[in-house]
Structures are given as structure tokens and as C-alpha cells.
Short mmCIF file of C-alpha atoms in Angstrom, two decimals:
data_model
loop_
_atom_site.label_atom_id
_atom_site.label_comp_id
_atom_site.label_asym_id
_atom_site.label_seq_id
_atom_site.Cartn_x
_atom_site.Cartn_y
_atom_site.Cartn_z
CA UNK A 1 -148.44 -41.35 131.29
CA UNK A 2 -145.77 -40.82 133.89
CA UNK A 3 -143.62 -43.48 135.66
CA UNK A 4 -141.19 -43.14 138.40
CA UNK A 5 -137.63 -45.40 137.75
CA UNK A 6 -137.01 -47.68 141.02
CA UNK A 7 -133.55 -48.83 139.79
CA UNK A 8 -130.52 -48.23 137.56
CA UNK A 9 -131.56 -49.58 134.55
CA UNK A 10 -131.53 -48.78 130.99
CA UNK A 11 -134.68 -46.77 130.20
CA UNK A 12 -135.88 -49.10 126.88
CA UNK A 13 -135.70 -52.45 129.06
CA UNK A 14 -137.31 -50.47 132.18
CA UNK A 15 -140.33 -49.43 130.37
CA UNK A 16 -140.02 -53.05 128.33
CA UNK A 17 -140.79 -54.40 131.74
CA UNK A 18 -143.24 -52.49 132.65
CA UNK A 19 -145.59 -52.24 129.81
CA UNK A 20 -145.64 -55.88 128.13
CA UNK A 21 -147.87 -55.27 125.69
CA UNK A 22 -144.96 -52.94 124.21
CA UNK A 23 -142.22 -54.61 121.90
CA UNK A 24 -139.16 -53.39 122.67
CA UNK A 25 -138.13 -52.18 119.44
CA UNK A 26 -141.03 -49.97 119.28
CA UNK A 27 -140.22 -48.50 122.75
CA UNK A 28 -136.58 -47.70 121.26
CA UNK A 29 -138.59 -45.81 118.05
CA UNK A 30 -140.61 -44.08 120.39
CA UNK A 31 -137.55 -42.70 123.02
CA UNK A 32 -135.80 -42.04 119.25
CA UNK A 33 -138.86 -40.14 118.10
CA UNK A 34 -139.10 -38.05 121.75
CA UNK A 35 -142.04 -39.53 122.14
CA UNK A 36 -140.47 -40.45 125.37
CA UNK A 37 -138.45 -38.06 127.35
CA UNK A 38 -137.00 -38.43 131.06
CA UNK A 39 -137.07 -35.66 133.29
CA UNK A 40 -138.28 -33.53 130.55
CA UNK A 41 -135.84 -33.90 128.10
CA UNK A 42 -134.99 -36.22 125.28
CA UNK A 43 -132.70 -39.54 125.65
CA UNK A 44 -131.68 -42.47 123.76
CA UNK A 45 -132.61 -45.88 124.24
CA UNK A 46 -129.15 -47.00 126.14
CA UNK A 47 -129.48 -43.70 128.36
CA UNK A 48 -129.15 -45.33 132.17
CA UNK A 49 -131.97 -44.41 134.41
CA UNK A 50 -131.17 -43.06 137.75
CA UNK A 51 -133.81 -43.89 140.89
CA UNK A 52 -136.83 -41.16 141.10
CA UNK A 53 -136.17 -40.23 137.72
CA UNK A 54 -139.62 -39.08 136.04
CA UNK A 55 -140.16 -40.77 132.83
CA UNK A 56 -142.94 -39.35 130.61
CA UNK A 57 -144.60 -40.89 128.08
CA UNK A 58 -146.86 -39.70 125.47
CA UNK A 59 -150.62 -40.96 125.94
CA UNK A 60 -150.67 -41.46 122.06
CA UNK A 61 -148.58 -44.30 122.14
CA UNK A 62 -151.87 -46.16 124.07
CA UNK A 63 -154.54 -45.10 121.75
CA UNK A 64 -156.93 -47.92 121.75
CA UNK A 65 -160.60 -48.19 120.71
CA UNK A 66 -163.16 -46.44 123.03
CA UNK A 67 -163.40 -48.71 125.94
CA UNK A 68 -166.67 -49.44 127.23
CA UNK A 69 -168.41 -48.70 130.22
CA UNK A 70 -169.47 -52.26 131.68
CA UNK A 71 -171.77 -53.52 134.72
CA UNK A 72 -169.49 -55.60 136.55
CA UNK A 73 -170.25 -57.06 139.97
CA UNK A 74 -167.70 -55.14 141.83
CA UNK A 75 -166.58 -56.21 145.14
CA UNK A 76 -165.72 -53.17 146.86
CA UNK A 77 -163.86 -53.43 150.11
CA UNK A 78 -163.71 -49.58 151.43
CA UNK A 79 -163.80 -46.55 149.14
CA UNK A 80 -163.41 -42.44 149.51
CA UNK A 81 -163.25 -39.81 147.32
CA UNK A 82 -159.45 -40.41 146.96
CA UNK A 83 -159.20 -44.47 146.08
CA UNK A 84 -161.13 -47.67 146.48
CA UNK A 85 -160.19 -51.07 147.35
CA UNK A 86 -161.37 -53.72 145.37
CA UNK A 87 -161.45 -57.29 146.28
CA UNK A 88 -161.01 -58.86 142.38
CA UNK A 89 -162.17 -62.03 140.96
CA UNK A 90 -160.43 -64.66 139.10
CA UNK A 91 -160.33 -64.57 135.37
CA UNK A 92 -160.65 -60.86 135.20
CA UNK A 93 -157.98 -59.51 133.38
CA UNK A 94 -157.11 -55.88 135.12
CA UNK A 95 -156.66 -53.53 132.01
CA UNK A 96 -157.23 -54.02 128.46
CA UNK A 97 -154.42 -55.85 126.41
CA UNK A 98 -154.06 -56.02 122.41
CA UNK A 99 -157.32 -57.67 121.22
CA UNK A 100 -158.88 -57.63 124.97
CA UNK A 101 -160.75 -54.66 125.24
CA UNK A 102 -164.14 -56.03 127.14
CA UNK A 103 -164.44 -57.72 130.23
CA UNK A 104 -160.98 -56.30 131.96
CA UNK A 105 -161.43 -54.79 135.50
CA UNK A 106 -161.60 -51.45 133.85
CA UNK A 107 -164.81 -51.67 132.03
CA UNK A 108 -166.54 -52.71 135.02
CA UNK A 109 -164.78 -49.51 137.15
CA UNK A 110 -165.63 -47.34 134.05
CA UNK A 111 -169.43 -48.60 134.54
CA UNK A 112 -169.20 -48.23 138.39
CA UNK A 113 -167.34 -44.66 138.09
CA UNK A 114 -167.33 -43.22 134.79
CA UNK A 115 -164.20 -42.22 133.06
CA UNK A 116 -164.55 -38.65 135.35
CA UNK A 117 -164.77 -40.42 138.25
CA UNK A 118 -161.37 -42.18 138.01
CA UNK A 119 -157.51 -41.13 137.46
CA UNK A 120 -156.14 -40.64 133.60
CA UNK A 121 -152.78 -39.82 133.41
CA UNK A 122 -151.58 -43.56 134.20
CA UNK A 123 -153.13 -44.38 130.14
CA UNK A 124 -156.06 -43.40 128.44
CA UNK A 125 -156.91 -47.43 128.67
CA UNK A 126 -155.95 -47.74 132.13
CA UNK A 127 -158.29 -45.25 134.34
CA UNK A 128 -157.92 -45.71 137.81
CA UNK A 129 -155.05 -48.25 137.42
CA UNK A 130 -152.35 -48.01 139.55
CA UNK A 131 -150.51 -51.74 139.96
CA UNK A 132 -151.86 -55.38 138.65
CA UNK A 133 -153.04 -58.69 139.65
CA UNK A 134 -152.46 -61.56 136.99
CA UNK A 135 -155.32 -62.42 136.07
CA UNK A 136 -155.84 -65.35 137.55
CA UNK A 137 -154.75 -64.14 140.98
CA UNK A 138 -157.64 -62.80 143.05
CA UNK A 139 -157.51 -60.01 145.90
CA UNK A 140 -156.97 -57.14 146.70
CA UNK A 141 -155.96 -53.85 144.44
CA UNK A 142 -155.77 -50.42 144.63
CA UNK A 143 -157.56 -48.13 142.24
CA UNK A 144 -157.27 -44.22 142.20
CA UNK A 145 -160.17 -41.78 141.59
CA UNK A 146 -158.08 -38.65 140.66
CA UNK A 147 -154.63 -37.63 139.54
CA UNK A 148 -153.96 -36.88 142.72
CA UNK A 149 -154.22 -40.00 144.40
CA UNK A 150 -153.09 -41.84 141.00
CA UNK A 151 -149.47 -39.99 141.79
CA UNK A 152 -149.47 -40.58 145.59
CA UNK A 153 -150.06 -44.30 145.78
CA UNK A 154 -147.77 -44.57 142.24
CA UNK A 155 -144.80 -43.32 144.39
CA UNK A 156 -146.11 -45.56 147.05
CA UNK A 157 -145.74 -48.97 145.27
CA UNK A 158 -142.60 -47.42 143.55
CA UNK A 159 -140.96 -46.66 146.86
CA UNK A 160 -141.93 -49.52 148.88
CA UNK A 161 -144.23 -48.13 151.00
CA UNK A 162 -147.59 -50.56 150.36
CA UNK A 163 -146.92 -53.67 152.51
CA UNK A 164 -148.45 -56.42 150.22
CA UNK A 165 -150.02 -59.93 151.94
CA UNK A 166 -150.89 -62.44 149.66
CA UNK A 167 -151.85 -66.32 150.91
CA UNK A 168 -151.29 -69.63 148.55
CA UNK A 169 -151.39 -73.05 148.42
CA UNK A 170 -148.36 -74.78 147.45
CA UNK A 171 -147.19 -78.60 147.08
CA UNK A 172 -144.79 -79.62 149.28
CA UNK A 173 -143.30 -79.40 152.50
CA UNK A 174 -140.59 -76.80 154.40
CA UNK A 175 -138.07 -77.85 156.71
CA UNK A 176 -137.55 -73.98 157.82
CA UNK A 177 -141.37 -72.42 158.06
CA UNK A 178 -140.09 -69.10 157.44
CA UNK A 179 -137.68 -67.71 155.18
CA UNK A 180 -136.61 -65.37 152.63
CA UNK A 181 -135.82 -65.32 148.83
CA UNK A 182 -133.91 -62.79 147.22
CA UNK A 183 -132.64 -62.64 143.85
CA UNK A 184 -133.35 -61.46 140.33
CA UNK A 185 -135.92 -61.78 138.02
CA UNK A 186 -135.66 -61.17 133.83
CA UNK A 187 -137.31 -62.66 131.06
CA UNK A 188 -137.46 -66.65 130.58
CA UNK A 189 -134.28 -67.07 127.68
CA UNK A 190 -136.70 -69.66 126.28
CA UNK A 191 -139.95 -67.82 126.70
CA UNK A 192 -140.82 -64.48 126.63
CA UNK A 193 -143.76 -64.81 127.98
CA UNK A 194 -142.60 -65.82 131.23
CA UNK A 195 -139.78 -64.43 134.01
CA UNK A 196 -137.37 -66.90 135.67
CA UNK A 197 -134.90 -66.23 138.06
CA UNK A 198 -131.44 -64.92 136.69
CA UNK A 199 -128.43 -63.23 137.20
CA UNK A 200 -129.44 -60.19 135.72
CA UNK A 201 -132.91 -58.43 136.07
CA UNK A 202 -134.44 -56.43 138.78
CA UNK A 203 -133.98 -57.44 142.47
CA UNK A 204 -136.84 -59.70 143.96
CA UNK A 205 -137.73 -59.96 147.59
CA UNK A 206 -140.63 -62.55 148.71
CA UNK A 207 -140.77 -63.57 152.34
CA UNK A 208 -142.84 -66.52 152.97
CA UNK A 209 -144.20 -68.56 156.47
CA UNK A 210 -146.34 -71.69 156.59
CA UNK A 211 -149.40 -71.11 157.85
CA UNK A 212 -150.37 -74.89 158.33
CA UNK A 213 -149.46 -77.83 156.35
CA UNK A 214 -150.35 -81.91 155.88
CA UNK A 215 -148.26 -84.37 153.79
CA UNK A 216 -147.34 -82.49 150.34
CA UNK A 217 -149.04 -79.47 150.41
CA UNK A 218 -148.74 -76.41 152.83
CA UNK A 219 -150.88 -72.89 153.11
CA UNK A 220 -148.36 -70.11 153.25
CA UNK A 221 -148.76 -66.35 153.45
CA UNK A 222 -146.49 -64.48 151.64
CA UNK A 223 -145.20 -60.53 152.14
CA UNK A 224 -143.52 -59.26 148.89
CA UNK A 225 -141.24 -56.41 149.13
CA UNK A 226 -141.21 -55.69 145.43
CA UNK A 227 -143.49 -56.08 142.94
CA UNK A 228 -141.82 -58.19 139.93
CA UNK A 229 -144.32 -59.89 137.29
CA UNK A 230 -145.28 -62.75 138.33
CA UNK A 231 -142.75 -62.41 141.45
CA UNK A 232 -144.58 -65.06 143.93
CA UNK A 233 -145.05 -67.70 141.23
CA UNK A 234 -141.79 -67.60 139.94
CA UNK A 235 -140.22 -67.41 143.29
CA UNK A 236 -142.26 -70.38 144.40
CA UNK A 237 -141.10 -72.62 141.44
CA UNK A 238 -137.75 -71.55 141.99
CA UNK A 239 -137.79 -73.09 145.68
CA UNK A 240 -139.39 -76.12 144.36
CA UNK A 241 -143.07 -75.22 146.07
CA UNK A 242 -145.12 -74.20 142.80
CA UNK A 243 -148.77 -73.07 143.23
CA UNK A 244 -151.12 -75.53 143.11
CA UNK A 245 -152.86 -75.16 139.93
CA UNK A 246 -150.69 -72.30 138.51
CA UNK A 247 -150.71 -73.63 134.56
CA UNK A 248 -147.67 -71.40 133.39
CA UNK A 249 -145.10 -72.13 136.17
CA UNK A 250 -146.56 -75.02 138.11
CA UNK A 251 -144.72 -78.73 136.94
CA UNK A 252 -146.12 -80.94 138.88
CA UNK A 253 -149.20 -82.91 137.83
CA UNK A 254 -152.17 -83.28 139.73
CA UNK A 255 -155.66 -84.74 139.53
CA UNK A 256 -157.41 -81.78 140.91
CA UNK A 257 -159.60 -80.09 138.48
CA UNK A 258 -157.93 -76.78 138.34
CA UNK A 259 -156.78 -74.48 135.78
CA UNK A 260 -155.89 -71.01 137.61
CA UNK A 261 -153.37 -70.70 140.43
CA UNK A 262 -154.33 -70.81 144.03
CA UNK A 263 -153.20 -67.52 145.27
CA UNK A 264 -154.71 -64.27 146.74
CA UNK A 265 -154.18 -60.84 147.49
CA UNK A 266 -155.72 -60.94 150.89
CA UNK A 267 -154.48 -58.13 152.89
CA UNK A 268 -152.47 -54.58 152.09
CA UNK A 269 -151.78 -51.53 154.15
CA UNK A 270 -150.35 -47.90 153.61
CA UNK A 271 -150.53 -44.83 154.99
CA UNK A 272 -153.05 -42.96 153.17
CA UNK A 273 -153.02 -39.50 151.97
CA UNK A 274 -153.80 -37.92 155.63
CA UNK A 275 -150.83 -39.89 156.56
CA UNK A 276 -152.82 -42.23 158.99
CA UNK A 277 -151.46 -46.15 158.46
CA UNK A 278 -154.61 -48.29 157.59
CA UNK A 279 -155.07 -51.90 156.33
CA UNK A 280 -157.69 -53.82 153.81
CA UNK A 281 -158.49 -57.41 154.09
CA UNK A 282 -160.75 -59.81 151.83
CA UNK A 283 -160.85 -63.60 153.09
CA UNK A 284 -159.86 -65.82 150.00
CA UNK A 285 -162.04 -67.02 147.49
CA UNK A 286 -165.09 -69.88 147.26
CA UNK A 287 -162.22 -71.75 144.97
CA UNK A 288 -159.53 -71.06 147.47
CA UNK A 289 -161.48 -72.22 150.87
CA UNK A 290 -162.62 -75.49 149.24
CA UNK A 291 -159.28 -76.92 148.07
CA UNK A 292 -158.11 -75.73 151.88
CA UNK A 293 -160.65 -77.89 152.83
CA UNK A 294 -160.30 -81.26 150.77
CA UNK A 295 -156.44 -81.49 151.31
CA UNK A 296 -157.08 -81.18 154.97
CA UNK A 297 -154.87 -77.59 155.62
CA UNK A 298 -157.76 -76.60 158.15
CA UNK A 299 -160.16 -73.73 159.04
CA UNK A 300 -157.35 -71.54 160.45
CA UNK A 301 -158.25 -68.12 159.62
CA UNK A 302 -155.05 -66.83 157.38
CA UNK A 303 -155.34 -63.13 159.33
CA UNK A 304 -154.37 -65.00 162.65
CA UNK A 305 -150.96 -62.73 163.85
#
């Protein structure tokens, strides 16, 4: 597996980040045991990452039991010999995790495409990943059918270059109907499991705009510049505007018979590997549209300017 750094950081927490499943203290017996080398040569765990650096990671470090192909009812917005777009459902988890080895995103690409068919080097349990959706966040995501492709769009979500639309349903109301937030994002001191805003972490850039509104709830789309975990739901808490229905970071109660968050990938665009700019779109989701609908936020389509 190979992964391009995007910051100064320090190469055990970088790849700590990225790869959850991963306790740190393994990742530091791995980089000790040059099982992880940057730039082709061996480091320790403290050794400072420099932006573009190539970090390389041995695929035996994901060995996992022989995933299986799966039918999967695969909603496939555009696809070429290159990539495909998928528009993904919720409760699909997007690679396999620990004990999850059925049912992810990838055994229904591995039934769709085979294991030939789609890019390797990113993990021998991750073919034709590239980036993530929680798995409770429907939308749009990018999947790569060959190393080739797998390496281009990599760089492309590493360098900013994929503009990233995603549209939710928040409580609350905004004096300003556009704005910014900016700030970091590291690992909840009291949870793990979750991020929070800090002083330390990785830079995180969400800009948001209300799309409509009615009395305590408002329909925003949201661009993200980076691509923290969990960056919009976080962010959203933060401001005081959590999702409605998000179970990990939304605290306010409700009566509405929810248990995933209300947010969707619905738009990206890039310019693809014959360097021509093109966009993707997928209108939100049956669950989406119908809680748009009972709190009164309207019809408006979300692609409107």
C-alpha cells in the first residue's frame, strides 16, 4: 500500500489517522520492524513527515481472510475503464473492518468487477478503494479500476483537487447563511472513537450555505476542502447545528424515528485523467427527501446554483 503525506506530521500518528483499524503501538512495531519505510528507506516512529512524501507500507500488515465476491445492488452513476462512480447506500460499510468482512461496499464491487477488474495496491482488502463514506452517510464515491487510476485520483484527494458537495439536514437556525469553519480536528480525549475539534490535529476546512430553512431546522449544502474523519459531523456539532439523526455526535433529542445521520454525498467533480473537468451528481436518498418533506424545508432541488 502506498500513501502520500498531506502535512507535517509525525509518520506513526499520520498513518494512526488514516488507518483506524490500526493501534498505534502496532504501527510503531511495524515502522521499527521496516515494515514501513518512507521514501524508500527506513524511519522511526517520531521521524516528521514532510508533504508529498511517499510512505510505503507492506500489504502483509492487511492480510485478512479471502473476501468474498458478493451481488450487491450497485448504483452506478457513470463508469469507464479507468473509475466508476457509485452512488452508495446507507448502512453499507465501505471496506472490511476487524470482524466485518461481508456486506462492505467491496464485496459487492468484487461481485460486480472481480478482484482483476479493480485497483490493489491501496490493500489487499480494499480493491478499488480510494477515499470513504461513514457508513451511514450515503453518496457519492470514487472507486478505481487499475493502479493507474488508484494513484491518480489518490494524489487527487491528497492534493485537493476533488471538489466534494455534500447536502444535510441540521437543527437549528443561522443568522449568517454562509460561512466558513476552519480549525483542527484530533481524537476525542474522552473517546477514541470519535474526533472533536482541538488545538492540535490536522487542519479542517468545511464551508457551509443554507439552502432553505423553517423554525429549527435548515437544509444546507456543504463543500469540504479536506477530508478529516468525520469532518462535516464534527464541524456541525461544533457550531451548534448537529445532523439530524447523527447518533455519535448529534445531542439533541428528537422524536423522529431515526438512527443514521441525514447527510449525503450528492455531487463531486475533478478533472479526470484526460485532464477534462467533469462532475457526478446523485439526488439524495428516499430517507433524505421524506424528512425534507415532513419538516416543511421544501422541494427545492439542492443542485439549484
Amino acid at each position: 500500500m502506498i500513501m502520500i503525506a498531506d502535512e507535517i506530521i509525525r509518520i506513526d500518528k499520520f498513518i494512526s489517522d488514516e488507518l483506524e483499524e490500526i493501534p498505534r503501538e502496532k504501527i510503531k512495531d511495524f515502522i521499527k520492524d521496516k515494515k514501513i519505510k518512507v521514501n524508500n528507506s527506513s524511519v522511526k516512529p517520531s521521524f516528521k513527515l514532510s508533504e508529498g512524501d511517499e510512505i510505503e507500507i507492506d500489504d502483509s500488515l492487511f492480510h485478512v481472510p479471502e473476501l468474498k465476491a458478493e451481488d450487491m445492488d450497485l448504483k452506478v452513476v457513470f463508469e469507464n475503464d479507468d473509475y466508476a462512480i457509485i452512488d452508495k447506500d446507507s448502512n453499507v460499510i465501505v471496506h472490511p473492518a476487524g470482524k466485518i468482512i461481508t456486506g462492505t461496499l467491496v464485496n459487492g464491487l468484487l461481485g460486480k468487477y472481480g478482484y482483476d477488474g479493480l485497483s490493489h495496491i491501496g490493500g489487499d482488502d480494499r480493491p478499488g478503494i480510494v477515499h470513504r463514506l461513514d457508513k451511514d452517510t450515503t453518496g457519492l464515491i470514487a472507486i478505481t479500476k487499475n493502479n493507474a487510476s488508484y494513484k491518480y485520483f489518490k494524489k487527487m484527494f491528497e492534493t485537493r483537487k476533488v471538489d466534494k458537495y455534500y447536502y444535510a439536514i441540521v437543527f437549528g437556525n443561522f443568522d449568517k447563511k454562509k460561512g466558513t469553519i476552519d480549525n483542527f480536528m484530533d481524537r476525542d480525549v474522552h473517546n477514541r472513537r470519535k474526533m472533536a475539534v482541538r488545538n492540535t490535529g490536522r487542519r479542517a476546512v468545511s464551508h457551509y450555505e443554507v439552502i432553505s430553512e423553517v423554525e429549527g431546522f435548515s437544509l444546507l449544502r456543504i463543500k469540504i476542502e479536506t477530508g478529516r474523519t468525520h469532518q462535516i459531523r464534527v464541524h456541525m456539532t461544533h457550531i451548534n447545528h448537529p445532523i439530524l439523526g447523527d447518533p455519535v455526535y448529534g445531542n439533541v433529542k428528537h422524536n423522529f424515528n431515526l438512527d443514521h445521520q441525514l447527510l449525503h454525498c450528492g455531487k463531486v467533480g475533478f478533472k479526470n485523467m484526460g485532464g477534462d473537468y467533469v462532475t457526478y451528481e446523485a439526488t439524495p436518498h428516499e430517507d433524505f427527501l421524506k424528512y425534507q418533506k415532513i419538516l416543511g424545508l421544501g422541494d427545492k432541488n439542492v443542485f439549484e446554483n
